[in-house]
PDB file of C-alpha atoms in Angstrom:
ATOM      1  CA  UNK A   9      -1.764  13.123 -15.566  1.00  0.00           C
ATOM      2  CA  UNK A  10      -4.437  10.418 -15.410  1.00  0.00           C
ATOM      3  CA  UNK A  11      -2.769   8.651 -12.534  1.00  0.00           C
ATOM      4  CA  UNK A  12      -2.025   4.936 -12.422  1.00  0.00           C
ATOM      5  CA  UNK A  13      -4.279   3.066 -14.822  1.00  0.00           C
ATOM      6  CA  UNK A  14      -5.323  -0.535 -14.281  1.00  0.00           C
ATOM      7  CA  UNK A  15      -7.372  -2.850 -16.433  1.00  0.00           C
ATOM      8  CA  UNK A  16      -9.694  -4.563 -16.228  1.00  0.00           C
ATOM      9  CA  UNK A  17     -11.465  -3.065 -13.207  1.00  0.00           C
ATOM     10  CA  UNK A  18     -13.387  -6.257 -12.609  1.00  0.00           C
ATOM     11  CA  UNK A  19     -12.626  -9.790 -13.731  1.00  0.00           C
ATOM     12  CA  UNK A  20     -14.693 -12.890 -13.151  1.00  0.00           C
ATOM     13  CA  UNK A  21     -13.208 -16.142 -14.357  1.00  0.00           C
ATOM     14  CA  UNK A  22     -13.463 -19.850 -13.785  1.00  0.00           C
ATOM     15  CA  UNK A  23     -10.902 -21.887 -11.926  1.00  0.00           C
ATOM     16  CA  UNK A  24      -8.110 -23.036 -14.199  1.00  0.00           C
ATOM     17  CA  UNK A  25      -8.306 -20.095 -16.579  1.00  0.00           C
ATOM     18  CA  UNK A  26      -5.452 -17.686 -17.228  1.00  0.00           C
ATOM     19  CA  UNK A  27      -5.876 -14.152 -15.904  1.00  0.00           C
ATOM     20  CA  UNK A  28      -3.835 -11.142 -16.991  1.00  0.00           C
ATOM     21  CA  UNK A  29      -3.969  -7.871 -15.102  1.00  0.00           C
ATOM     22  CA  UNK A  30      -2.522  -4.722 -16.647  1.00  0.00           C
ATOM     23  CA  UNK A  31      -1.013  -1.560 -15.252  1.00  0.00           C
ATOM     24  CA  UNK A  32       0.193   1.724 -16.711  1.00  0.00           C
ATOM     25  CA  UNK A  33       2.231   3.686 -14.152  1.00  0.00           C
ATOM     26  CA  UNK A  34       2.441   7.450 -13.945  1.00  0.00           C
ATOM     27  CA  UNK A  35       4.843   8.772 -16.566  1.00  0.00           C
ATOM     28  CA  UNK A  36       8.299   9.408 -15.134  1.00  0.00           C
ATOM     29  CA  UNK A  37       7.901   7.143 -12.114  1.00  0.00           C
ATOM     30  CA  UNK A  38      10.796   4.727 -11.645  1.00  0.00           C
ATOM     31  CA  UNK A  39       9.235   2.187  -9.303  1.00  0.00           C
ATOM     32  CA  UNK A  40       6.222  -0.069  -9.753  1.00  0.00           C
ATOM     33  CA  UNK A  41       4.555  -2.309  -7.188  1.00  0.00           C
ATOM     34  CA  UNK A  42       1.906  -5.029  -7.399  1.00  0.00           C
ATOM     35  CA  UNK A  43      -0.185  -5.636  -4.259  1.00  0.00           C
ATOM     36  CA  UNK A  44      -2.950  -8.057  -3.361  1.00  0.00           C
ATOM     37  CA  UNK A  45      -5.595  -7.087  -0.798  1.00  0.00           C
ATOM     38  CA  UNK A  46      -7.958  -9.456   1.011  1.00  0.00           C
ATOM     39  CA  UNK A  47      -9.816  -9.231   4.280  1.00  0.00           C
ATOM     40  CA  UNK A  48      -7.847 -12.137   5.697  1.00  0.00           C
ATOM     41  CA  UNK A  49      -4.322 -11.155   4.661  1.00  0.00           C
ATOM     42  CA  UNK A  50      -4.539  -7.380   4.333  1.00  0.00           C
ATOM     43  CA  UNK A  51      -2.332  -5.562   1.835  1.00  0.00           C
ATOM     44  CA  UNK A  52       0.439  -7.841   0.557  1.00  0.00           C
ATOM     45  CA  UNK A  53       3.318  -6.764  -1.674  1.00  0.00           C
ATOM     46  CA  UNK A  54       3.688  -9.298  -4.489  1.00  0.00           C
ATOM     47  CA  UNK A  55       6.521  -7.867  -6.555  1.00  0.00           C
ATOM     48  CA  UNK A  56       8.441  -4.638  -6.974  1.00  0.00           C
ATOM     49  CA  UNK A  57      10.181  -3.233 -10.082  1.00  0.00           C
ATOM     50  CA  UNK A  58      12.753  -0.480 -10.211  1.00  0.00           C
ATOM     51  CA  UNK A  59      13.568   0.940 -13.661  1.00  0.00           C
ATOM     52  CA  UNK A  60      11.683  -2.003 -15.232  1.00  0.00           C
ATOM     53  CA  UNK A  61      13.834  -4.580 -13.417  1.00  0.00           C
ATOM     54  CA  UNK A  62      12.226  -6.924 -10.869  1.00  0.00           C
ATOM     55  CA  UNK A  63      13.932  -6.214  -7.545  1.00  0.00           C
ATOM     56  CA  UNK A  64      11.957  -8.259  -5.054  1.00  0.00           C
ATOM     57  CA  UNK A  65       9.468 -11.000  -5.944  1.00  0.00           C
ATOM     58  CA  UNK A  66       9.509 -12.720  -2.578  1.00  0.00           C
ATOM     59  CA  UNK A  67       5.822 -11.950  -2.118  1.00  0.00           C
ATOM     60  CA  UNK A  68       4.706 -13.840  -5.210  1.00  0.00           C
ATOM     61  CA  UNK A  69       2.650 -16.706  -3.749  1.00  0.00           C
ATOM     62  CA  UNK A  70       3.755 -19.472  -6.081  1.00  0.00           C
ATOM     63  CA  UNK A  71       4.790 -20.318  -9.600  1.00  0.00           C
ATOM     64  CA  UNK A  72       1.284 -19.720 -10.897  1.00  0.00           C
ATOM     65  CA  UNK A  73       1.970 -16.001 -10.540  1.00  0.00           C
ATOM     66  CA  UNK A  74       4.288 -14.103 -12.874  1.00  0.00           C
ATOM     67  CA  UNK A  75       4.870 -10.421 -13.559  1.00  0.00           C
ATOM     68  CA  UNK A  76       6.610  -8.525 -16.321  1.00  0.00           C
ATOM     69  CA  UNK A  77       7.508  -4.952 -17.059  1.00  0.00           C
ATOM     70  CA  UNK A  78       8.647  -4.811 -20.701  1.00  0.00           C
ATOM     71  CA  UNK A  79       8.965  -1.021 -20.673  1.00  0.00           C
ATOM     72  CA  UNK A  80       8.579   1.963 -18.370  1.00  0.00           C
ATOM     73  CA  UNK A  81       4.911   2.458 -19.200  1.00  0.00           C
ATOM     74  CA  UNK A  82       3.446  -1.020 -18.895  1.00  0.00           C
ATOM     75  CA  UNK A  83       3.361  -3.989 -16.546  1.00  0.00           C
ATOM     76  CA  UNK A  84       1.363  -7.197 -16.352  1.00  0.00           C
ATOM     77  CA  UNK A  85       0.546  -9.648 -13.583  1.00  0.00           C
ATOM     78  CA  UNK A  86      -0.457 -13.062 -14.815  1.00  0.00           C
ATOM     79  CA  UNK A  87      -2.064 -15.938 -12.931  1.00  0.00           C
ATOM     80  CA  UNK A  88      -2.045 -19.301 -14.660  1.00  0.00           C
ATOM     81  CA  UNK A  89      -3.957 -21.390 -13.737  1.00  0.00           C
ATOM     82  CA  UNK A  90      -6.212 -19.328 -11.486  1.00  0.00           C
ATOM     83  CA  UNK A  91      -7.756 -20.740  -8.302  1.00  0.00           C
ATOM     84  CA  UNK A  92     -10.656 -19.532  -6.100  1.00  0.00           C
ATOM     85  CA  UNK A  93      -8.180 -18.491  -3.364  1.00  0.00           C
ATOM     86  CA  UNK A  94      -6.710 -15.954  -5.783  1.00  0.00           C
ATOM     87  CA  UNK A  95      -9.902 -13.906  -5.487  1.00  0.00           C
ATOM     88  CA  UNK A  96      -8.857 -10.480  -4.203  1.00  0.00           C
ATOM     89  CA  UNK A  97      -8.368  -6.868  -5.194  1.00  0.00           C
ATOM     90  CA  UNK A  98      -5.060  -6.402  -6.989  1.00  0.00           C
ATOM     91  CA  UNK A  99      -3.511  -2.937  -6.836  1.00  0.00           C
ATOM     92  CA  UNK A 100      -0.708  -1.561  -8.921  1.00  0.00           C
ATOM     93  CA  UNK A 101       1.193   1.427  -7.524  1.00  0.00           C
ATOM     94  CA  UNK A 102       3.984   3.585  -8.872  1.00  0.00           C
ATOM     95  CA  UNK A 103       6.446   5.902  -7.185  1.00  0.00           C
ATOM     96  CA  UNK A 104       8.787   8.622  -8.468  1.00  0.00           C
ATOM     97  CA  UNK A 105      11.649   6.929  -6.649  1.00  0.00           C
ATOM     98  CA  UNK A 106      14.966   7.928  -5.251  1.00  0.00           C
ATOM     99  CA  UNK A 107      15.832  11.596  -4.654  1.00  0.00           C
ATOM    100  CA  UNK A 108      12.313  12.701  -5.600  1.00  0.00           C
ATOM    101  CA  UNK A 109       9.676  11.035  -3.449  1.00  0.00           C
ATOM    102  CA  UNK A 110       8.833   7.615  -2.141  1.00  0.00           C
ATOM    103  CA  UNK A 111       5.094   8.270  -2.061  1.00  0.00           C
ATOM    104  CA  UNK A 112       3.251   5.428  -3.738  1.00  0.00           C
ATOM    105  CA  UNK A 113       0.384   6.319  -6.049  1.00  0.00           C
ATOM    106  CA  UNK A 114      -2.135   3.492  -6.228  1.00  0.00           C
ATOM    107  CA  UNK A 115      -4.284   2.594  -9.180  1.00  0.00           C
ATOM    108  CA  UNK A 116      -8.024   1.928  -8.762  1.00  0.00           C
ATOM    109  CA  UNK A 117      -7.437  -1.803  -8.444  1.00  0.00           C
ATOM    110  CA  UNK A 118      -8.726  -4.888 -10.247  1.00  0.00           C
ATOM    111  CA  UNK A 119     -11.309  -6.928  -8.390  1.00  0.00           C
ATOM    112  CA  UNK A 120     -10.700 -10.556  -9.346  1.00  0.00           C
ATOM    113  CA  UNK A 121     -13.244 -13.261  -8.658  1.00  0.00           C
ATOM    114  CA  UNK A 122     -12.335 -16.856  -9.459  1.00  0.00           C
ATOM    115  CA  UNK A 123     -15.253 -19.291  -9.309  1.00  0.00           C
TER     116      UNK A 123
ATOM    117  CA  UNK B  11      13.235  -8.176   6.438  1.00  0.00           C
ATOM    118  CA  UNK B  12      11.143  -5.371   7.870  1.00  0.00           C
ATOM    119  CA  UNK B  13       8.176  -6.155  10.126  1.00  0.00           C
ATOM    120  CA  UNK B  14       5.536  -3.529  10.912  1.00  0.00           C
ATOM    121  CA  UNK B  15       2.939  -3.963  13.640  1.00  0.00           C
ATOM    122  CA  UNK B  16      -0.063  -1.655  13.871  1.00  0.00           C
ATOM    123  CA  UNK B  17      -2.501  -1.097  16.751  1.00  0.00           C
ATOM    124  CA  UNK B  18      -5.371  -1.013  17.302  1.00  0.00           C
ATOM    125  CA  UNK B  19      -7.003  -2.993  14.511  1.00  0.00           C
ATOM    126  CA  UNK B  20     -10.299  -1.158  15.075  1.00  0.00           C
ATOM    127  CA  UNK B  21     -10.980   2.213  16.674  1.00  0.00           C
ATOM    128  CA  UNK B  22     -14.296   3.920  17.287  1.00  0.00           C
ATOM    129  CA  UNK B  23     -14.508   7.541  18.454  1.00  0.00           C
ATOM    130  CA  UNK B  24     -17.137  10.236  18.796  1.00  0.00           C
ATOM    131  CA  UNK B  25     -17.071  13.094  16.335  1.00  0.00           C
ATOM    132  CA  UNK B  26     -14.784  15.813  17.651  1.00  0.00           C
ATOM    133  CA  UNK B  27     -12.622  13.461  19.700  1.00  0.00           C
ATOM    134  CA  UNK B  28      -9.023  12.601  18.874  1.00  0.00           C
ATOM    135  CA  UNK B  29      -7.815   9.317  17.404  1.00  0.00           C
ATOM    136  CA  UNK B  30      -4.357   7.809  17.781  1.00  0.00           C
ATOM    137  CA  UNK B  31      -2.955   4.879  15.816  1.00  0.00           C
ATOM    138  CA  UNK B  32       0.422   3.383  16.689  1.00  0.00           C
ATOM    139  CA  UNK B  33       2.963   1.387  14.705  1.00  0.00           C
ATOM    140  CA  UNK B  34       6.252  -0.286  15.486  1.00  0.00           C
ATOM    141  CA  UNK B  35       8.915  -1.418  13.044  1.00  0.00           C
ATOM    142  CA  UNK B  36      11.888  -3.735  13.305  1.00  0.00           C
ATOM    143  CA  UNK B  37      14.502  -2.602  10.790  1.00  0.00           C
ATOM    144  CA  UNK B  38      16.643   0.258  12.067  1.00  0.00           C
ATOM    145  CA  UNK B  39      17.587   1.063   8.442  1.00  0.00           C
ATOM    146  CA  UNK B  40      14.018   2.189   7.680  1.00  0.00           C
ATOM    147  CA  UNK B  41      13.894   5.953   7.410  1.00  0.00           C
ATOM    148  CA  UNK B  42      10.659   6.836   5.599  1.00  0.00           C
ATOM    149  CA  UNK B  43       7.265   6.338   7.269  1.00  0.00           C
ATOM    150  CA  UNK B  44       4.118   7.078   5.251  1.00  0.00           C
ATOM    151  CA  UNK B  45       0.488   6.814   6.326  1.00  0.00           C
ATOM    152  CA  UNK B  46      -2.221   5.886   3.830  1.00  0.00           C
ATOM    153  CA  UNK B  47      -5.977   6.259   4.109  1.00  0.00           C
ATOM    154  CA  UNK B  48      -8.279   3.857   2.296  1.00  0.00           C
ATOM    155  CA  UNK B  49     -11.972   4.633   2.112  1.00  0.00           C
ATOM    156  CA  UNK B  50     -14.411   1.800   1.485  1.00  0.00           C
ATOM    157  CA  UNK B  51     -14.076   0.522  -2.063  1.00  0.00           C
ATOM    158  CA  UNK B  52     -11.339   3.000  -2.920  1.00  0.00           C
ATOM    159  CA  UNK B  53      -7.581   2.899  -3.334  1.00  0.00           C
ATOM    160  CA  UNK B  54      -5.076   3.731  -0.555  1.00  0.00           C
ATOM    161  CA  UNK B  55      -3.935   7.360  -0.680  1.00  0.00           C
ATOM    162  CA  UNK B  56      -1.074   9.035   1.142  1.00  0.00           C
ATOM    163  CA  UNK B  57      -2.203  11.464   3.843  1.00  0.00           C
ATOM    164  CA  UNK B  58       1.068  12.272   5.582  1.00  0.00           C
ATOM    165  CA  UNK B  59       4.631  10.992   5.769  1.00  0.00           C
ATOM    166  CA  UNK B  60       7.700  11.565   7.891  1.00  0.00           C
ATOM    167  CA  UNK B  61      11.390  10.986   7.422  1.00  0.00           C
ATOM    168  CA  UNK B  62      13.758   9.837  10.128  1.00  0.00           C
ATOM    169  CA  UNK B  63      15.476  13.182  10.523  1.00  0.00           C
ATOM    170  CA  UNK B  64      12.232  14.696  11.830  1.00  0.00           C
ATOM    171  CA  UNK B  65      10.447  13.885  15.090  1.00  0.00           C
ATOM    172  CA  UNK B  66       7.027  15.328  14.299  1.00  0.00           C
ATOM    173  CA  UNK B  67       5.092  16.631  11.333  1.00  0.00           C
ATOM    174  CA  UNK B  68       1.684  18.286  11.214  1.00  0.00           C
ATOM    175  CA  UNK B  69      -0.805  18.969   8.470  1.00  0.00           C
ATOM    176  CA  UNK B  70      -3.966  20.646   9.720  1.00  0.00           C
ATOM    177  CA  UNK B  71      -5.804  18.046  11.857  1.00  0.00           C
ATOM    178  CA  UNK B  72      -3.295  15.289  11.197  1.00  0.00           C
ATOM    179  CA  UNK B  73       0.081  14.804  12.847  1.00  0.00           C
ATOM    180  CA  UNK B  74       2.665  12.050  12.892  1.00  0.00           C
ATOM    181  CA  UNK B  75       5.334  11.496  15.522  1.00  0.00           C
ATOM    182  CA  UNK B  76       8.412   9.309  15.233  1.00  0.00           C
ATOM    183  CA  UNK B  77      10.648   7.823  17.903  1.00  0.00           C
ATOM    184  CA  UNK B  78      13.593   6.232  16.109  1.00  0.00           C
ATOM    185  CA  UNK B  79      15.190   4.969  19.295  1.00  0.00           C
ATOM    186  CA  UNK B  80      12.109   3.004  20.242  1.00  0.00           C
ATOM    187  CA  UNK B  81      11.256   2.242  16.596  1.00  0.00           C
ATOM    188  CA  UNK B  82       7.693   3.429  16.788  1.00  0.00           C
ATOM    189  CA  UNK B  83       5.600   6.084  15.096  1.00  0.00           C
ATOM    190  CA  UNK B  84       2.050   7.287  15.561  1.00  0.00           C
ATOM    191  CA  UNK B  85      -0.742   9.017  13.669  1.00  0.00           C
ATOM    192  CA  UNK B  86      -2.818  11.577  15.521  1.00  0.00           C
ATOM    193  CA  UNK B  87      -6.108  12.903  14.158  1.00  0.00           C
ATOM    194  CA  UNK B  88      -7.719  15.731  16.098  1.00  0.00           C
ATOM    195  CA  UNK B  89     -11.301  17.009  15.896  1.00  0.00           C
ATOM    196  CA  UNK B  90     -12.368  13.880  14.052  1.00  0.00           C
ATOM    197  CA  UNK B  91     -15.173  14.092  11.505  1.00  0.00           C
ATOM    198  CA  UNK B  92     -17.372  11.354  10.001  1.00  0.00           C
ATOM    199  CA  UNK B  93     -15.433  11.633   6.734  1.00  0.00           C
ATOM    200  CA  UNK B  94     -12.308  10.504   8.612  1.00  0.00           C
ATOM    201  CA  UNK B  95     -13.909   7.043   8.819  1.00  0.00           C
ATOM    202  CA  UNK B  96     -11.678   4.730   6.787  1.00  0.00           C
ATOM    203  CA  UNK B  97      -8.905   2.142   7.072  1.00  0.00           C
ATOM    204  CA  UNK B  98      -5.520   3.666   7.879  1.00  0.00           C
ATOM    205  CA  UNK B  99      -2.257   1.919   7.032  1.00  0.00           C
ATOM    206  CA  UNK B 100       1.173   2.743   8.333  1.00  0.00           C
ATOM    207  CA  UNK B 101       4.290   1.694   6.449  1.00  0.00           C
ATOM    208  CA  UNK B 102       8.046   1.662   6.861  1.00  0.00           C
ATOM    209  CA  UNK B 103      10.505   2.018   4.025  1.00  0.00           C
ATOM    210  CA  UNK B 104      14.216   2.305   3.418  1.00  0.00           C
ATOM    211  CA  UNK B 105      15.592   4.872   1.031  1.00  0.00           C
ATOM    212  CA  UNK B 106      18.928   3.324   0.253  1.00  0.00           C
ATOM    213  CA  UNK B 107      20.216   0.457  -1.892  1.00  0.00           C
ATOM    214  CA  UNK B 108      18.139  -1.637  -4.263  1.00  0.00           C
ATOM    215  CA  UNK B 109      15.126  -1.886  -1.943  1.00  0.00           C
ATOM    216  CA  UNK B 110      14.782   1.895  -1.763  1.00  0.00           C
ATOM    217  CA  UNK B 111      11.127   2.810  -1.860  1.00  0.00           C
ATOM    218  CA  UNK B 112       9.804  -0.622  -0.958  1.00  0.00           C
ATOM    219  CA  UNK B 113       7.312  -0.131   1.860  1.00  0.00           C
ATOM    220  CA  UNK B 114       6.249  -2.758   4.378  1.00  0.00           C
ATOM    221  CA  UNK B 115       2.669  -2.078   5.434  1.00  0.00           C
ATOM    222  CA  UNK B 116       0.948  -2.614   8.764  1.00  0.00           C
ATOM    223  CA  UNK B 117      -2.283  -4.592   8.864  1.00  0.00           C
ATOM    224  CA  UNK B 118      -4.457  -1.486   8.972  1.00  0.00           C
ATOM    225  CA  UNK B 119      -6.743   0.227  11.505  1.00  0.00           C
ATOM    226  CA  UNK B 120     -10.435   0.615  10.802  1.00  0.00           C
ATOM    227  CA  UNK B 121     -11.448   3.990  12.212  1.00  0.00           C
ATOM    228  CA  UNK B 122     -15.128   4.744  12.733  1.00  0.00           C
ATOM    229  CA  UNK B 123     -16.169   8.271  13.696  1.00  0.00           C
ATOM    230  CA  UNK B 124     -19.663   8.367  15.134  1.00  0.00           C
ATOM    231  CA  UNK B 125     -21.694  11.528  14.509  1.00  0.00           C
TER     232      UNK B 125
END
């Protein structure tokens, strides 16, 4: 298996533009997580899906952020409009889930820079 | 919700010495405690985990201990090597109900092993 796949790996955009980050979890994993990592705030959980259903989005900073998981093999995190303070590394992680393992497998991350 | 505190935030040791990182958690329902290692510019990766029915677990130079009564758990690295230099994150997770698998992360410990 190729592991968790994220695209793009790097994104540079101007303030006000829409940004879409993409994630393909490991096949067969039931849970998917979106994290944001910055020096100031560490590793923050943004949203968590179980069997494609959003379970906990309490970490989503504000309405500018939205996430979808239309099927078991794809998820997106969208920021509209983007702001400089959104600059961070965004990780997607997947986990096999209940009765198998709760280990989270992280993707390589997307480094977002908003100017 | 769960709150995880991790100490110290930075740790510097001489090669060959031991390193200990400690975490406390607040939710008595948490019963899965993973540790992740993140090298510079890389993704977090699981190095060891422990479930609440076990007090200690070892894997070569790495061990984790858990005290459920006191709600704290620790990572022990013996005979440290320069390649152990990284940021280490602890996490606490429940394995029941709809939040099963959702991990709350500590703020991380930057470990530096000096040759």
